[in-house]
Short mmCIF file of C-alpha atoms in Angstrom, two decimals:
data_model
loop_
_atom_site.label_atom_id
_atom_site.label_comp_id
_atom_site.label_asym_id
_atom_site.label_seq_id
_atom_site.Cartn_x
_atom_site.Cartn_y
_atom_site.Cartn_z
CA MET I 949 -0.15 -0.23 -0.08
CA THR I 950 1.33 3.56 -0.86
CA SER I 951 1.66 6.53 1.13
CA SER I 952 -1.22 7.85 -0.40
CA ASP I 953 -3.36 4.80 0.13
CA VAL I 954 -2.76 4.70 3.89
CA GLN I 955 -3.22 8.39 3.80
CA ALA I 956 -6.66 8.11 1.97
CA VAL I 957 -7.46 5.31 4.38
CA GLN I 958 -6.81 7.46 7.42
CA THR I 959 -9.02 10.28 5.57
CA ALA I 960 -11.80 7.94 5.04
CA ARG I 961 -11.86 6.48 8.96
CA ALA I 962 -11.47 10.55 10.16
CA ARG I 963 -14.47 11.09 8.38
CA ALA I 964 -16.18 8.20 9.79
CA ARG I 965 -15.37 9.19 12.98
CA GLY I 966 -16.46 12.77 12.70
CA ARG I 967 -19.77 11.55 11.26
CA ARG I 968 -20.11 9.37 14.43
CA VAL I 969 -19.55 11.90 17.13
CA VAL I 970 -22.07 14.37 15.10
CA VAL I 971 -25.03 12.14 14.46
CA PRO I 972 -25.75 11.79 18.13
CA LEU I 973 -25.66 15.59 18.90
CA VAL I 974 -28.04 15.77 15.45
CA GLY I 975 -30.06 13.39 17.31
CA ALA I 976 -30.25 14.97 20.71
CA ALA I 977 -31.79 18.52 19.19
CA THR I 978 -34.24 16.73 17.22
CA PHE I 979 -35.45 15.32 20.38
CA LEU I 980 -35.89 18.69 22.43
CA LEU I 981 -36.44 20.98 19.36
CA ALA I 982 -39.47 18.39 17.92
CA TYR I 983 -40.80 17.78 21.20
CA LEU I 984 -40.79 21.69 21.93
CA ALA I 985 -42.49 22.40 19.05
CA VAL I 986 -45.30 20.12 20.72
CA ASN I 987 -46.29 22.63 22.86
CA ILE I 988 -46.37 25.38 20.44
CA ALA I 989 -48.63 23.47 17.97
CA THR I 990 -50.96 22.80 20.66
CA ARG I 991 -51.46 26.38 21.74
CA VAL I 992 -51.63 27.43 18.31
CA LEU I 993 -54.25 24.90 17.05
CA SER I 994 -56.14 24.00 20.14
CA SER I 995 -59.43 25.91 20.63
CA ASP I 996 -59.24 25.16 24.42
CA ALA I 997 -56.94 24.10 26.78
CA MET I 998 -56.30 20.22 26.91
CA PRO I 999 -57.93 18.26 29.72
CA LEU I 1000 -56.08 16.79 32.48
CA PRO I 1001 -56.09 13.16 33.09
CA GLY I 1002 -58.71 12.41 35.34
CA ALA I 1003 -60.98 15.27 33.79
CA PRO I 1004 -64.99 14.02 33.06
CA LYS I 1005 -65.27 11.91 29.70
CA ALA I 1006 -67.31 14.27 28.11
CA GLU I 1007 -65.22 17.45 28.25
CA VAL I 1008 -62.12 14.91 27.13
CA TYR I 1009 -64.40 14.15 24.37
CA GLU I 1010 -65.45 17.37 23.63
CA TYR I 1011 -61.84 18.38 22.86
CA PHE I 1012 -60.61 15.83 20.75
CA ARG I 1013 -64.13 16.05 18.94
CA THR I 1014 -63.22 19.36 18.27
CA ASN I 1015 -59.34 19.59 18.00
CA THR I 1016 -58.33 16.90 15.69
CA SER I 1017 -55.92 18.95 14.31
CA SER I 1018 -54.20 19.58 16.94
CA SER I 1019 -54.24 15.59 17.67
CA LEU I 1020 -52.14 14.60 14.61
CA ALA I 1021 -49.94 17.74 14.57
CA ILE I 1022 -48.87 16.68 17.75
CA GLY I 1023 -48.25 13.18 16.50
CA VAL I 1024 -46.32 13.93 13.75
CA LEU I 1025 -44.20 16.59 16.03
CA GLN I 1026 -44.07 13.66 18.69
CA GLY I 1027 -42.53 11.29 16.32
CA LEU I 1028 -40.36 13.43 14.44
CA SER I 1029 -39.11 13.91 18.58
CA VAL I 1030 -38.50 10.13 19.04
CA LEU I 1031 -36.67 9.54 15.92
CA GLY I 1032 -34.31 11.76 16.91
CA LEU I 1033 -34.10 9.87 20.61
CA ALA I 1034 -33.98 6.44 18.29
CA VAL I 1035 -30.77 7.79 16.43
CA VAL I 1036 -29.10 8.40 20.78
CA VAL I 1037 -30.14 5.06 21.58
CA THR I 1038 -28.86 3.59 18.28
CA ALA I 1039 -25.69 5.88 19.26
CA ARG I 1040 -25.99 5.19 22.81
CA LEU I 1041 -23.78 8.31 23.61
CA THR I 1042 -21.10 5.35 24.68
CA GLY I 1043 -18.29 4.30 22.57
CA VAL I 1044 -19.20 6.19 20.09
CA GLY I 1045 -16.64 8.16 17.96
CA SER I 1046 -14.23 8.86 21.33
CA ASP I 1047 -12.08 6.44 22.77
CA GLY I 1048 -12.74 8.74 25.84
CA ILE I 1049 -15.97 7.00 26.92
CA SER I 1050 -16.64 3.81 27.71
CA ALA I 1051 -19.30 1.15 29.61
CA SER I 1052 -19.41 -2.61 30.61
CA SER I 1053 -21.18 -4.80 28.20
CA ARG I 1054 -24.08 -4.83 30.97
CA ARG I 1055 -24.48 -1.51 31.33
CA ARG I 1056 -24.81 -1.07 27.53
CA ARG I 1057 -27.01 -3.72 26.88
CA LEU I 1058 -29.49 -2.72 30.13
CA ALA I 1059 -28.74 1.19 28.40
CA LEU I 1060 -29.73 -0.21 24.93
CA ALA I 1061 -33.06 -1.85 26.52
CA ALA I 1062 -34.03 1.57 28.87
CA GLY I 1063 -33.89 3.40 25.47
CA ILE I 1064 -35.71 1.01 23.29
CA VAL I 1065 -38.78 1.04 25.39
CA ALA I 1066 -38.51 4.59 26.15
CA VAL I 1067 -38.39 4.67 21.97
CA VAL I 1068 -41.19 2.37 21.48
CA SER I 1069 -43.63 3.91 24.14
CA MET I 1070 -43.01 7.20 22.55
CA VAL I 1071 -43.80 5.78 18.94
CA LEU I 1072 -46.92 4.32 20.60
CA SER I 1073 -48.14 7.47 21.72
CA ALA I 1074 -47.90 9.32 18.85
CA LEU I 1075 -49.40 7.04 17.09
CA LEU I 1076 -52.39 7.29 19.10
CA SER I 1077 -52.59 10.88 19.10
CA VAL I 1078 -52.52 10.42 15.19
CA VAL I 1079 -55.47 7.85 15.61
CA LEU I 1080 -57.33 9.80 17.86
CA GLY I 1081 -57.19 12.41 14.93
CA ILE I 1082 -58.70 10.62 12.55
CA VAL I 1083 -61.52 8.26 14.66
CA ALA I 1084 -62.62 11.08 17.27
CA PRO I 1085 -65.44 13.11 15.72
CA GLY I 1086 -67.03 9.68 14.85
CA THR I 1087 -66.55 7.16 17.63
CA SER I 1088 -67.81 6.53 21.31
CA VAL I 1089 -66.81 8.63 24.12
CA ASP I 1090 -65.28 5.80 25.91
CA THR I 1091 -63.07 4.91 22.97
CA VAL I 1092 -61.73 8.80 22.76
CA VAL I 1093 -61.14 8.93 26.56
CA ASN I 1094 -59.15 5.34 26.61
CA LEU I 1095 -57.14 6.08 23.90
CA ARG I 1096 -56.48 9.20 25.68
CA ASP I 1097 -55.98 7.78 28.77
CA LEU I 1098 -53.16 4.78 26.81
CA SER I 1099 -51.24 7.44 25.27
CA PHE I 1100 -50.84 9.29 28.56
CA VAL I 1101 -49.60 6.64 30.04
CA LEU I 1102 -47.19 5.42 27.37
CA GLY I 1103 -45.85 9.24 26.21
CA GLY I 1104 -46.02 9.90 29.94
CA VAL I 1105 -44.56 7.38 32.94
CA VAL I 1106 -43.42 4.68 30.39
CA HIS I 1107 -41.45 6.33 28.31
CA VAL I 1108 -39.80 9.35 30.98
CA VAL I 1109 -39.23 6.47 33.65
CA ALA I 1110 -37.49 4.25 30.64
CA LEU I 1111 -35.73 7.53 29.48
CA GLY I 1112 -34.47 8.47 33.33
CA VAL I 1113 -33.40 5.22 33.51
CA PHE I 1114 -31.19 4.85 29.73
CA VAL I 1115 -29.43 9.04 30.81
CA TRP I 1116 -29.02 7.23 34.70
CA LEU I 1117 -27.04 4.08 32.99
CA VAL I 1118 -25.28 6.45 29.82
CA SER I 1119 -24.36 8.74 32.23
CA ARG I 1120 -22.35 6.43 34.88
CA ALA I 1121 -19.82 5.71 32.41
CA ARG I 1122 -16.34 7.33 33.45
CA GLY I 1123 -15.36 8.26 30.27
CA TRP I 1124 -17.86 11.44 30.73
CA THR I 1125 -16.11 14.47 32.17
CA ARG I 1126 -17.61 15.33 35.41
CA PRO I 1127 -20.01 18.18 35.29
CA VAL I 1128 -21.64 15.66 32.28
CA ARG I 1129 -21.53 12.92 35.18
CA VAL I 1130 -23.37 14.78 37.23
CA PHE I 1131 -26.05 16.38 35.05
CA GLY I 1132 -26.96 12.82 34.38
CA VAL I 1133 -27.85 11.98 37.96
CA VAL I 1134 -29.54 15.22 38.14
CA ALA I 1135 -32.04 14.50 35.13
CA ALA I 1136 -32.11 10.59 35.29
CA VAL I 1137 -33.49 10.99 39.24
CA PRO I 1138 -36.61 13.24 38.87
CA ALA I 1139 -37.46 11.25 35.54
CA MET I 1140 -36.89 7.87 37.38
CA LEU I 1141 -39.02 9.19 40.30
CA SER I 1142 -41.86 10.26 37.97
CA VAL I 1143 -43.03 6.12 38.15
CA VAL I 1144 -44.62 7.32 41.05
CA SER I 1145 -47.37 9.15 39.60
CA ALA I 1146 -49.22 5.92 38.63
CA VAL I 1147 -50.20 5.68 41.77
CA TRP I 1148 -50.19 9.51 43.32
CA PHE I 1149 -51.55 12.28 40.58
CA TYR I 1150 -49.21 15.06 42.23
CA GLY I 1151 -46.41 12.91 41.56
CA SER I 1152 -46.73 13.77 38.04
CA VAL I 1153 -44.85 17.04 38.53
CA LEU I 1154 -41.94 14.92 38.07
CA LEU I 1155 -42.63 13.97 34.23
CA PRO I 1156 -42.18 17.31 32.61
CA VAL I 1157 -39.20 18.19 34.87
CA GLY I 1158 -37.49 14.91 34.74
CA ARG I 1159 -38.43 14.65 30.28
CA LEU I 1160 -36.67 17.88 29.96
CA LEU I 1161 -33.93 17.76 32.01
CA CYS I 1162 -32.89 14.32 30.16
CA MET I 1163 -33.50 15.93 26.79
CA ALA I 1164 -31.32 18.62 28.02
CA TRP I 1165 -28.66 16.19 29.17
CA VAL I 1166 -28.59 14.20 25.84
CA VAL I 1167 -27.77 17.33 24.33
CA ALA I 1168 -25.25 18.28 26.72
CA ALA I 1169 -23.50 14.60 25.95
CA GLY I 1170 -23.97 15.23 22.43
CA ILE I 1171 -21.80 18.71 22.86
CA SER I 1172 -19.13 16.88 24.57
CA LEU I 1173 -18.67 14.42 22.04
CA LEU I 1174 -18.40 16.68 19.37
CA ARG I 1175 -15.77 19.35 21.52
CA GLY I 1176 -13.51 16.08 22.49
CA ARG I 1177 -14.87 17.25 26.39
CA THR I 1178 -14.60 13.41 27.77
CA THR I 1179 -11.40 11.91 29.85
CA THR I 1180 -9.42 10.18 27.67
CA ALA I 1181 -9.12 6.93 30.24
CA GLY I 1182 -11.61 4.11 28.64
CA ARG I 1183 -12.60 2.87 32.26
CA ALA I 1184 -16.02 1.03 33.00
#
């Protein structure tokens, strides 16, 4: 192999490493920004405030019957958001484009499993939002309420708890800088604790807090990777 061939191979490898570093940040940014767009779409397209869980069935039914465009937009934007998360989970932010980030094989497997649960639950929640936007005007009250409740559980407590577990496991890899590791704990703890919202209504305040903190963490982790701000020891 000539020197020019060696240089070409090295250049190709460098470009591949660069892409592997950039991809997690792109996924993380999509995950966060598309989700924030859900709130904007809801405010613009909805004629009324979305009923909270536990609201009277008639109120829930009337909202979804008259706000089909809002349901469709929410489903599409959530789908785009979770596509970004899928990119992050696939990359797993561990061992991606940097020798400085490592985790035990067991931790990686657990992180991947938690990430898959987070992705699948939000995909199903997004699909249910689209279904509501299509069928709500012509179906029964009970069907609308049940679809909405299932969407809320999947996109709420199931997704957020799984996301918290994912962030916790990934951020425990010792290759991360200390600020990223500490932020991982700060983000993951309220997300995992939001499981209490399944039995205690007031625990639902942890859902948006944990969700947004975990989203912010994956963006911060992606930036850390891009800037090479990781320790150089490849330890688990």
